[in-house]
Amino acid sequence: MKLLTDLDLSELKQLMSAYGEPAFRADQLYLNLYAGKDYPEMTNVGKALKERLAADGYLAVGASILESHTSKEDGTVKFLFSLADGNVVEGVLMRYKYGNTLCVSTQVGCRMNCAFCASGLEGLKRNLSAGEILGEVIAANRFDGGTLADRRVTNVVLMGSGEPLDNYDNVVKFLRLVNAEKGLNISYRNISLSTCGLIDAFDHFLEEDIPVTMTFSLHSAIDEVRSRIMPVNKKYGVARVVDAAKRYFARTSRRVVFEYSLIKGVNDREEDAAALIAAVKGFPCIVNLIVLNYVKERGLAGTSRKDAYRFAATLEKGGVSATVRRTMGADIEGACGQLRAKYIKNTNR
Ligand code: SAH
């Protein structure tokens, strides 16, 4: 399987020139691809060329919308995307004052196996290619009535299922594709990459000069606790994650975010707040507190909203900026990976 959306414009131009097609054909194809069109819908591309591409194994659509669920409360849309091989991944479109943010998945499943997360329940199935991740953005943009000239998806967060830095090459290529001037042209400043802290891969990422907002999933500043809920901590502990965040800030001057999902009785105690303050105090960052979404198979309970606000107040008092993330689309589906898990269960795959 080959995907045309895996190619950037210059690679598409090379392909067209190898086919003996005029150069403008690549631009024409590109516009069709970024409009989310499959071959039959590309009315300005000749039949012979489309047949040749298909015969060579090229697919035009990276991800298609299998299901969409729109929240009546706030317009959040949860997508179930299908990939060409029948795998499914999730995405969420959230509406903010400044624009619409699409949360994309980067892997089918995940191998990090965090104790609270639905995505890792069955391990990693496979990586998404750059064009598949891009396909999620193209499909959501089209779904919402957007075009290349008038985008409905203005921001992207890599916070769906998967660990972005565990699918390094494809994620880096995706970032370059989605940022491309003639493509969706989404500024790196409007993209957040969330990682559980794969520091060796992160060190390579620093060298790429892709100044996205970096979000580190910390969830505890106490190694013993973090190792219990995030197995990755045994390799990359709290100090290395915080150090990586500091190096990112030093290099990019971009304020770093620490994600902290509050789990009742596990990481929401006074001593947890104190450890967090000690770990990040004096460093220009923001702690994004999230009340844990309940995942049945995981069985961990979230902190109450009231206690989440108390935790935030403790951090603020200790000199650390904190926000409690508001819940969006609460009426459509819960935590990461849950819609997919339900779909797989219902279809028995
Ligand atoms: N692998 C990346 C992206 C994961 S999803 C990472 O670890 O950052 C984005 C965020 O959602 C992460 O901070 C993740 O830890 C968090 N998360 C996963 N399951 C959750 C749940 N059930 N409730 C709240 N947050 C959760």
CSV table of C-alpha atoms and ligand atoms in Angstrom, one decimal:
chain,number,residue,atom,x,y,z
A,1,MET,CA,0.0,0.0,0.0
A,2,LYS,CA,1.3,3.4,-0.9
A,3,LEU,CA,-0.3,6.7,0.0
A,4,LEU,CA,-0.2,9.8,-2.1
A,5,THR,CA,-0.6,11.9,1.0
A,6,ASP,CA,2.7,10.5,2.3
A,7,LEU,CA,4.4,12.5,-0.4
A,8,ASP,CA,5.1,16.2,-0.1
A,9,LEU,CA,4.6,18.5,-3.1
A,10,SER,CA,8.1,18.1,-4.4
A,11,GLU,CA,7.9,14.3,-4.2
A,12,LEU,CA,4.5,14.4,-6.0
A,13,LYS,CA,6.2,16.5,-8.7
A,14,GLN,CA,8.9,13.9,-9.0
A,15,LEU,CA,6.3,11.2,-9.4
A,16,MET,CA,4.5,13.1,-12.1
A,17,SER,CA,7.6,13.9,-14.0
A,18,ALA,CA,8.6,10.1,-13.8
A,19,TYR,CA,5.1,9.5,-15.3
A,20,GLY,CA,5.9,12.0,-18.1
A,21,GLU,CA,3.1,14.3,-16.9
A,22,PRO,CA,3.3,18.1,-17.1
A,23,ALA,CA,4.3,19.8,-13.8
A,24,PHE,CA,1.0,21.4,-13.2
A,25,ARG,CA,-0.5,18.0,-12.8
A,26,ALA,CA,1.2,17.6,-9.4
A,27,ASP,CA,-0.4,20.8,-8.2
A,28,GLN,CA,-3.8,19.7,-9.4
A,29,LEU,CA,-3.5,16.3,-7.7
A,30,TYR,CA,-2.2,18.0,-4.5
A,31,LEU,CA,-5.3,20.2,-4.4
A,32,ASN,CA,-7.6,17.2,-4.8
A,33,LEU,CA,-5.7,15.3,-2.1
A,34,TYR,CA,-5.9,18.1,0.4
A,35,ALA,CA,-9.6,18.5,-0.3
A,36,GLY,CA,-10.0,14.9,0.8
A,37,LYS,CA,-11.1,13.6,-2.5
A,38,ASP,CA,-10.7,10.0,-3.7
A,39,TYR,CA,-10.1,9.3,-7.4
A,40,PRO,CA,-13.7,9.3,-8.6
A,41,GLU,CA,-14.2,12.8,-7.2
A,42,MET,CA,-11.1,14.2,-8.9
A,43,THR,CA,-13.0,15.4,-11.9
A,44,ASN,CA,-10.1,17.6,-13.2
A,45,VAL,CA,-7.6,14.7,-13.3
A,46,GLY,CA,-7.7,12.4,-16.4
A,47,LYS,CA,-8.9,8.9,-16.1
A,48,ALA,CA,-5.8,7.4,-17.5
A,49,LEU,CA,-3.6,9.0,-14.8
A,50,LYS,CA,-5.9,8.0,-12.0
A,51,GLU,CA,-5.9,4.4,-13.4
A,52,ARG,CA,-2.2,4.4,-13.6
A,53,LEU,CA,-1.8,5.6,-10.0
A,54,ALA,CA,-4.2,3.1,-8.7
A,55,ALA,CA,-2.5,0.3,-10.7
A,56,ASP,CA,0.8,1.3,-9.1
A,57,GLY,CA,-0.8,0.8,-5.7
A,58,TYR,CA,-1.3,4.5,-4.8
A,59,LEU,CA,-4.2,5.4,-2.6
A,60,ALA,CA,-5.5,8.9,-2.4
A,61,VAL,CA,-7.2,9.0,1.0
A,62,GLY,CA,-5.2,8.6,4.2
A,63,ALA,CA,-8.1,8.2,6.6
A,64,SER,CA,-11.9,8.2,6.1
A,65,ILE,CA,-14.6,9.0,8.6
A,66,LEU,CA,-16.3,5.8,9.7
A,67,GLU,CA,-18.4,7.4,12.5
A,68,SER,CA,-18.8,10.9,13.8
A,69,HIS,CA,-20.5,11.9,17.1
A,70,THR,CA,-21.3,15.6,17.7
A,71,SER,CA,-21.8,16.8,21.2
A,72,LYS,CA,-25.1,18.7,21.7
A,73,GLU,CA,-23.5,20.6,24.5
A,74,ASP,CA,-20.5,22.2,22.9
A,75,GLY,CA,-20.2,21.0,19.3
A,76,THR,CA,-17.2,18.8,20.0
A,77,VAL,CA,-17.0,16.0,17.3
A,78,LYS,CA,-15.5,12.6,18.0
A,79,PHE,CA,-14.4,10.8,14.9
A,80,LEU,CA,-13.7,7.2,14.3
A,81,PHE,CA,-11.4,7.1,11.3
A,82,SER,CA,-10.8,4.0,9.2
A,83,LEU,CA,-7.5,3.3,7.5
A,84,ALA,CA,-7.0,1.4,4.3
A,85,ASP,CA,-6.2,-1.9,6.0
A,86,GLY,CA,-9.3,-1.8,8.1
A,87,ASN,CA,-7.7,-0.5,11.3
A,88,VAL,CA,-9.5,2.3,13.1
A,89,VAL,CA,-8.2,5.2,15.1
A,90,GLU,CA,-9.9,8.1,16.9
A,91,GLY,CA,-9.8,11.9,16.6
A,92,VAL,CA,-11.6,14.7,18.4
A,93,LEU,CA,-12.5,18.2,17.0
A,94,MET,CA,-12.8,20.8,19.8
A,95,ARG,CA,-14.2,24.3,19.3
A,96,TYR,CA,-12.5,27.2,21.0
A,97,LYS,CA,-12.8,30.9,20.6
A,98,TYR,CA,-9.5,31.1,18.6
A,99,GLY,CA,-10.3,28.2,16.3
A,100,ASN,CA,-10.9,24.5,16.0
A,101,THR,CA,-8.4,22.0,17.4
A,102,LEU,CA,-8.1,18.5,16.1
A,103,CYS,CA,-6.7,15.8,18.3
A,104,VAL,CA,-5.1,13.2,16.1
A,105,SER,CA,-3.9,9.6,16.7
A,106,THR,CA,-0.4,8.6,15.7
A,107,GLN,CA,-0.5,4.9,16.3
A,108,VAL,CA,-3.1,2.1,16.3
A,109,GLY,CA,-2.9,1.2,20.0
A,110,CYS,CA,0.2,2.1,22.0
A,111,ARG,CA,3.0,0.2,23.7
A,112,MET,CA,3.5,2.5,26.7
A,113,ASN,CA,0.8,0.8,28.7
A,114,CYS,CA,0.0,3.6,31.2
A,115,ALA,CA,-2.1,2.3,34.0
A,116,PHE,CA,-5.0,4.7,33.3
A,117,CYS,CA,-5.1,4.8,29.5
A,118,ALA,CA,-7.4,3.0,27.2
A,119,SER,CA,-5.1,3.2,24.2
A,120,GLY,CA,-2.6,0.8,25.5
A,121,LEU,CA,-5.0,-1.9,26.6
A,122,GLU,CA,-4.1,-4.2,23.7
A,123,GLY,CA,-0.6,-3.0,23.0
A,124,LEU,CA,0.7,-1.5,19.8
A,125,LYS,CA,-0.9,-2.7,16.6
A,126,ARG,CA,1.0,-0.5,14.1
A,127,ASN,CA,2.3,2.9,13.4
A,128,LEU,CA,0.4,5.4,11.3
A,129,SER,CA,2.2,6.8,8.3
A,130,ALA,CA,2.6,10.5,7.9
A,131,GLY,CA,-0.1,10.6,5.2
A,132,GLU,CA,-2.5,8.7,7.4
A,133,ILE,CA,-2.1,11.2,10.3
A,134,LEU,CA,-2.5,14.0,7.7
A,135,GLY,CA,-5.5,12.2,6.4
A,136,GLU,CA,-7.2,12.6,9.8
A,137,VAL,CA,-6.7,16.4,9.5
A,138,ILE,CA,-7.9,16.5,5.9
A,139,ALA,CA,-11.0,14.4,6.6
A,140,ALA,CA,-11.9,16.5,9.7
A,141,ASN,CA,-11.4,19.8,7.8
A,142,ARG,CA,-13.6,18.6,5.0
A,143,PHE,CA,-16.2,17.3,7.4
A,144,ASP,CA,-16.5,20.7,8.9
A,145,GLY,CA,-16.9,22.4,5.6
A,146,GLY,CA,-13.3,23.6,5.4
A,147,THR,CA,-11.0,24.0,2.3
A,148,LEU,CA,-7.4,24.8,1.9
A,149,ALA,CA,-8.1,28.4,1.5
A,150,ASP,CA,-10.6,28.5,4.4
A,151,ARG,CA,-9.5,26.0,7.0
A,152,ARG,CA,-11.8,24.7,9.7
A,153,VAL,CA,-9.0,22.9,11.5
A,154,THR,CA,-6.7,25.6,12.6
A,155,ASN,CA,-4.8,23.8,15.4
A,156,VAL,CA,-3.6,20.2,15.9
A,157,VAL,CA,-2.7,18.3,19.0
A,158,LEU,CA,-0.9,15.0,18.9
A,159,MET,CA,-2.8,13.6,21.9
A,160,GLY,CA,-4.9,10.8,20.5
A,161,SER,CA,-3.9,7.2,20.7
A,162,GLY,CA,-0.3,6.4,20.4
A,163,GLU,CA,3.1,7.8,21.6
A,164,PRO,CA,4.2,10.3,18.9
A,165,LEU,CA,7.9,9.9,19.7
A,166,ASP,CA,7.6,6.1,19.4
A,167,ASN,CA,6.6,6.7,15.7
A,168,TYR,CA,9.3,9.3,15.2
A,169,ASP,CA,10.0,9.5,11.4
A,170,ASN,CA,6.3,9.4,10.4
A,171,VAL,CA,5.4,12.0,13.0
A,172,VAL,CA,8.2,14.4,12.0
A,173,LYS,CA,7.2,14.0,8.3
A,174,PHE,CA,3.5,14.6,9.3
A,175,LEU,CA,4.5,17.8,11.1
A,176,ARG,CA,6.3,19.1,8.0
A,177,LEU,CA,3.5,18.1,5.7
A,178,VAL,CA,0.7,19.8,7.8
A,179,ASN,CA,2.9,22.9,8.1
A,180,ALA,CA,3.7,23.1,4.3
A,181,GLU,CA,2.9,26.5,2.9
A,182,LYS,CA,0.9,25.2,-0.1
A,183,GLY,CA,-0.8,22.6,2.1
A,184,LEU,CA,-2.8,23.1,5.2
A,185,ASN,CA,-0.1,25.6,6.4
A,186,ILE,CA,-0.8,25.1,10.1
A,187,SER,CA,1.8,27.0,12.0
A,188,TYR,CA,4.0,25.0,14.4
A,189,ARG,CA,2.9,27.4,17.1
A,190,ASN,CA,-0.6,26.0,16.6
A,191,ILE,CA,0.5,22.4,17.1
A,192,SER,CA,1.1,20.6,20.4
A,193,LEU,CA,3.1,17.4,20.6
A,194,SER,CA,2.4,15.4,23.7
A,195,THR,CA,4.9,12.8,24.9
A,196,CYS,CA,5.1,10.4,27.9
A,197,GLY,CA,8.8,11.3,27.8
A,198,LEU,CA,10.9,9.3,25.4
A,199,ILE,CA,13.9,11.4,26.0
A,200,ASP,CA,16.3,9.9,23.5
A,201,ALA,CA,13.8,10.4,20.7
A,202,PHE,CA,13.1,13.9,22.1
A,203,ASP,CA,16.8,14.8,21.9
A,204,HIS,CA,16.7,14.0,18.2
A,205,PHE,CA,13.5,16.0,17.9
A,206,LEU,CA,15.2,19.1,19.4
A,207,GLU,CA,17.6,19.0,16.4
A,208,GLU,CA,14.7,19.1,13.9
A,209,ASP,CA,13.9,22.7,14.6
A,210,ILE,CA,10.2,22.2,14.6
A,211,PRO,CA,9.0,24.7,17.3
A,212,VAL,CA,5.7,23.1,18.3
A,213,THR,CA,4.3,23.4,21.8
A,214,MET,CA,5.8,20.6,23.8
A,215,THR,CA,3.6,18.8,26.3
A,216,PHE,CA,5.1,16.3,28.7
A,217,SER,CA,2.8,13.8,30.4
A,218,LEU,CA,4.2,13.9,33.9
A,219,HIS,CA,1.2,12.8,36.1
A,220,SER,CA,3.5,12.5,39.1
A,221,ALA,CA,6.8,14.1,40.2
A,222,ILE,CA,7.5,11.2,42.5
A,223,ASP,CA,9.4,8.5,40.7
A,224,GLU,CA,7.9,5.7,42.7
A,225,VAL,CA,4.4,6.8,42.0
A,226,ARG,CA,5.1,7.7,38.3
A,227,SER,CA,6.7,4.3,37.7
A,228,ARG,CA,3.6,2.6,39.0
A,229,ILE,CA,1.3,4.5,36.6
A,230,MET,CA,3.7,5.0,33.7
A,231,PRO,CA,6.1,2.0,33.0
A,232,VAL,CA,8.2,4.4,30.8
A,233,ASN,CA,9.3,6.1,34.0
A,234,LYS,CA,11.6,3.2,34.8
A,235,LYS,CA,13.7,4.2,31.8
A,236,TYR,CA,13.1,8.0,31.8
A,237,GLY,CA,12.4,9.3,35.3
A,238,VAL,CA,11.0,12.5,36.5
A,239,ALA,CA,14.3,14.4,36.6
A,240,ARG,CA,15.1,13.5,33.0
A,241,VAL,CA,11.6,14.6,31.8
A,242,VAL,CA,11.8,17.9,33.7
A,243,ASP,CA,15.3,18.5,32.4
A,244,ALA,CA,14.1,17.8,28.8
A,245,ALA,CA,11.4,20.4,29.3
A,246,LYS,CA,13.9,22.9,30.5
A,247,ARG,CA,16.2,22.3,27.5
A,248,TYR,CA,13.2,22.7,25.2
A,249,PHE,CA,12.4,26.1,26.7
A,250,ALA,CA,16.0,27.2,26.6
A,251,ARG,CA,16.2,26.3,22.9
A,252,THR,CA,12.8,27.5,21.7
A,253,SER,CA,11.6,30.1,24.3
A,254,ARG,CA,8.3,28.3,24.1
A,255,ARG,CA,6.5,27.7,27.3
A,256,VAL,CA,6.2,24.0,28.1
A,257,VAL,CA,3.1,22.2,29.3
A,258,PHE,CA,3.1,19.4,31.8
A,259,GLU,CA,0.0,17.2,31.7
A,260,TYR,CA,-1.2,15.9,35.0
A,261,SER,CA,-4.2,13.7,35.1
A,262,LEU,CA,-5.5,13.5,38.6
A,263,ILE,CA,-6.1,10.1,40.0
A,264,LYS,CA,-7.9,9.8,43.3
A,265,GLY,CA,-5.6,8.8,46.1
A,266,VAL,CA,-2.7,8.1,43.7
A,267,ASN,CA,-1.3,11.5,42.6
A,268,ASP,CA,-3.6,14.1,44.1
A,269,ARG,CA,-2.3,14.2,47.7
A,270,GLU,CA,-0.6,17.1,49.5
A,271,GLU,CA,2.8,15.4,49.1
A,272,ASP,CA,2.1,15.0,45.4
A,273,ALA,CA,1.5,18.7,45.0
A,274,ALA,CA,4.6,19.5,47.1
A,275,ALA,CA,6.8,17.2,44.9
A,276,LEU,CA,5.4,18.8,41.8
A,277,ILE,CA,6.1,22.3,43.1
A,278,ALA,CA,9.7,21.3,44.0
A,279,ALA,CA,10.2,19.8,40.6
A,280,VAL,CA,9.1,22.7,38.4
A,281,LYS,CA,9.1,25.8,40.5
A,282,GLY,CA,10.9,28.8,38.9
A,283,PHE,CA,10.6,27.3,35.4
A,284,PRO,CA,8.2,29.0,33.0
A,285,CYS,CA,5.8,26.2,32.4
A,286,ILE,CA,2.1,25.5,32.9
A,287,VAL,CA,0.6,22.4,34.6
A,288,ASN,CA,-2.5,21.3,32.8
A,289,LEU,CA,-4.6,19.4,35.3
A,290,ILE,CA,-7.1,16.9,33.9
A,291,VAL,CA,-9.6,15.0,36.0
A,292,LEU,CA,-8.9,11.4,35.0
A,293,ASN,CA,-11.4,10.0,32.6
A,294,TYR,CA,-12.7,6.7,33.9
A,295,VAL,CA,-11.6,3.7,31.9
A,296,LYS,CA,-13.6,0.6,32.9
A,297,GLU,CA,-10.8,-1.9,32.1
A,298,ARG,CA,-8.3,0.2,34.1
A,299,GLY,CA,-10.5,0.8,37.2
A,300,LEU,CA,-8.8,3.9,38.4
A,301,ALA,CA,-11.0,6.8,39.7
A,302,GLY,CA,-10.6,10.5,38.9
A,303,THR,CA,-10.3,13.1,41.6
A,304,SER,CA,-13.4,15.2,42.1
A,305,ARG,CA,-13.5,18.6,40.3
A,306,LYS,CA,-13.5,20.3,43.6
A,307,ASP,CA,-10.3,18.6,44.7
A,308,ALA,CA,-8.8,19.3,41.3
A,309,TYR,CA,-9.4,23.0,41.9
A,310,ARG,CA,-7.9,22.6,45.4
A,311,PHE,CA,-4.8,20.9,43.9
A,312,ALA,CA,-4.5,23.8,41.4
A,313,ALA,CA,-4.7,26.3,44.1
A,314,THR,CA,-2.0,24.6,46.1
A,315,LEU,CA,0.3,24.7,43.0
A,316,GLU,CA,-0.5,28.4,42.4
A,317,LYS,CA,0.3,29.1,46.0
A,318,GLY,CA,3.6,27.3,45.5
A,319,GLY,CA,4.4,29.5,42.5
A,320,VAL,CA,3.4,27.1,39.8
A,321,SER,CA,0.9,28.1,37.1
A,322,ALA,CA,-1.9,25.5,36.8
A,323,THR,CA,-5.2,25.2,34.9
A,324,VAL,CA,-7.9,22.6,35.3
A,325,ARG,CA,-8.9,21.5,31.8
A,326,ARG,CA,-12.6,21.8,31.2
A,327,THR,CA,-14.4,18.7,30.0
A,328,MET,CA,-15.5,18.8,26.4
A,329,GLY,CA,-17.9,16.5,24.7
A,330,ALA,CA,-18.8,14.7,27.9
A,331,ASP,CA,-22.0,13.5,26.3
A,332,ILE,CA,-20.3,11.7,23.3
A,333,GLU,CA,-17.5,9.4,24.5
A,334,GLY,CA,-15.0,9.4,27.3
A,335,ALA,CA,-11.3,8.9,27.4
A,336,CYS,CA,-8.8,8.3,24.7
A,337,GLY,CA,-9.2,5.0,23.0
A,338,GLN,CA,-12.6,4.2,24.3
A,339,LEU,CA,-14.6,4.8,21.2
A,340,ARG,CA,-12.2,2.5,19.3
A,341,ALA,CA,-12.4,-0.1,22.1
A,342,LYS,CA,-16.1,-0.1,21.9
A,343,TYR,CA,-16.1,-0.3,18.1
A,344,ILE,CA,-13.8,-3.3,18.2
A,345,LYS,CA,-15.9,-5.0,20.8
A,346,ASN,CA,-19.1,-4.4,19.0
A,347,THR,CA,-17.8,-5.6,15.6
A,348,ASN,CA,-15.8,-8.4,17.3
A,349,ARG,CA,-12.5,-7.8,15.6
B,1,SAH,N1,1.5,9.3,24.3
B,1,SAH,C1,1.3,10.7,24.5
B,1,SAH,C2,-0.1,11.2,24.0
B,1,SAH,C3,-1.1,10.5,24.8
B,1,SAH,S1,-2.7,11.1,25.1
B,1,SAH,C4,1.5,11.1,25.9
B,1,SAH,O1,1.7,10.2,26.7
B,1,SAH,O2,1.5,12.3,26.2
B,1,SAH,C5,-2.7,12.7,25.8
B,1,SAH,C6,-2.8,12.7,27.3
B,1,SAH,O3,-3.9,12.0,27.8
B,1,SAH,C7,-1.6,12.2,28.0
B,1,SAH,O4,-1.2,13.1,29.0
B,1,SAH,C8,-2.2,10.9,28.6
B,1,SAH,O5,-1.4,10.5,29.7
B,1,SAH,C9,-3.6,11.4,29.0
B,1,SAH,N2,-4.5,10.3,29.3
B,1,SAH,C10,-4.6,9.1,28.8
B,1,SAH,N3,-5.6,8.4,29.4
B,1,SAH,C11,-6.3,9.3,30.1
B,1,SAH,C12,-7.4,9.2,31.0
B,1,SAH,N4,-8.1,8.1,31.1
B,1,SAH,N5,-7.8,10.3,31.6
B,1,SAH,C13,-7.1,11.4,31.5
B,1,SAH,N6,-6.0,11.6,30.8
B,1,SAH,C14,-5.6,10.5,30.1
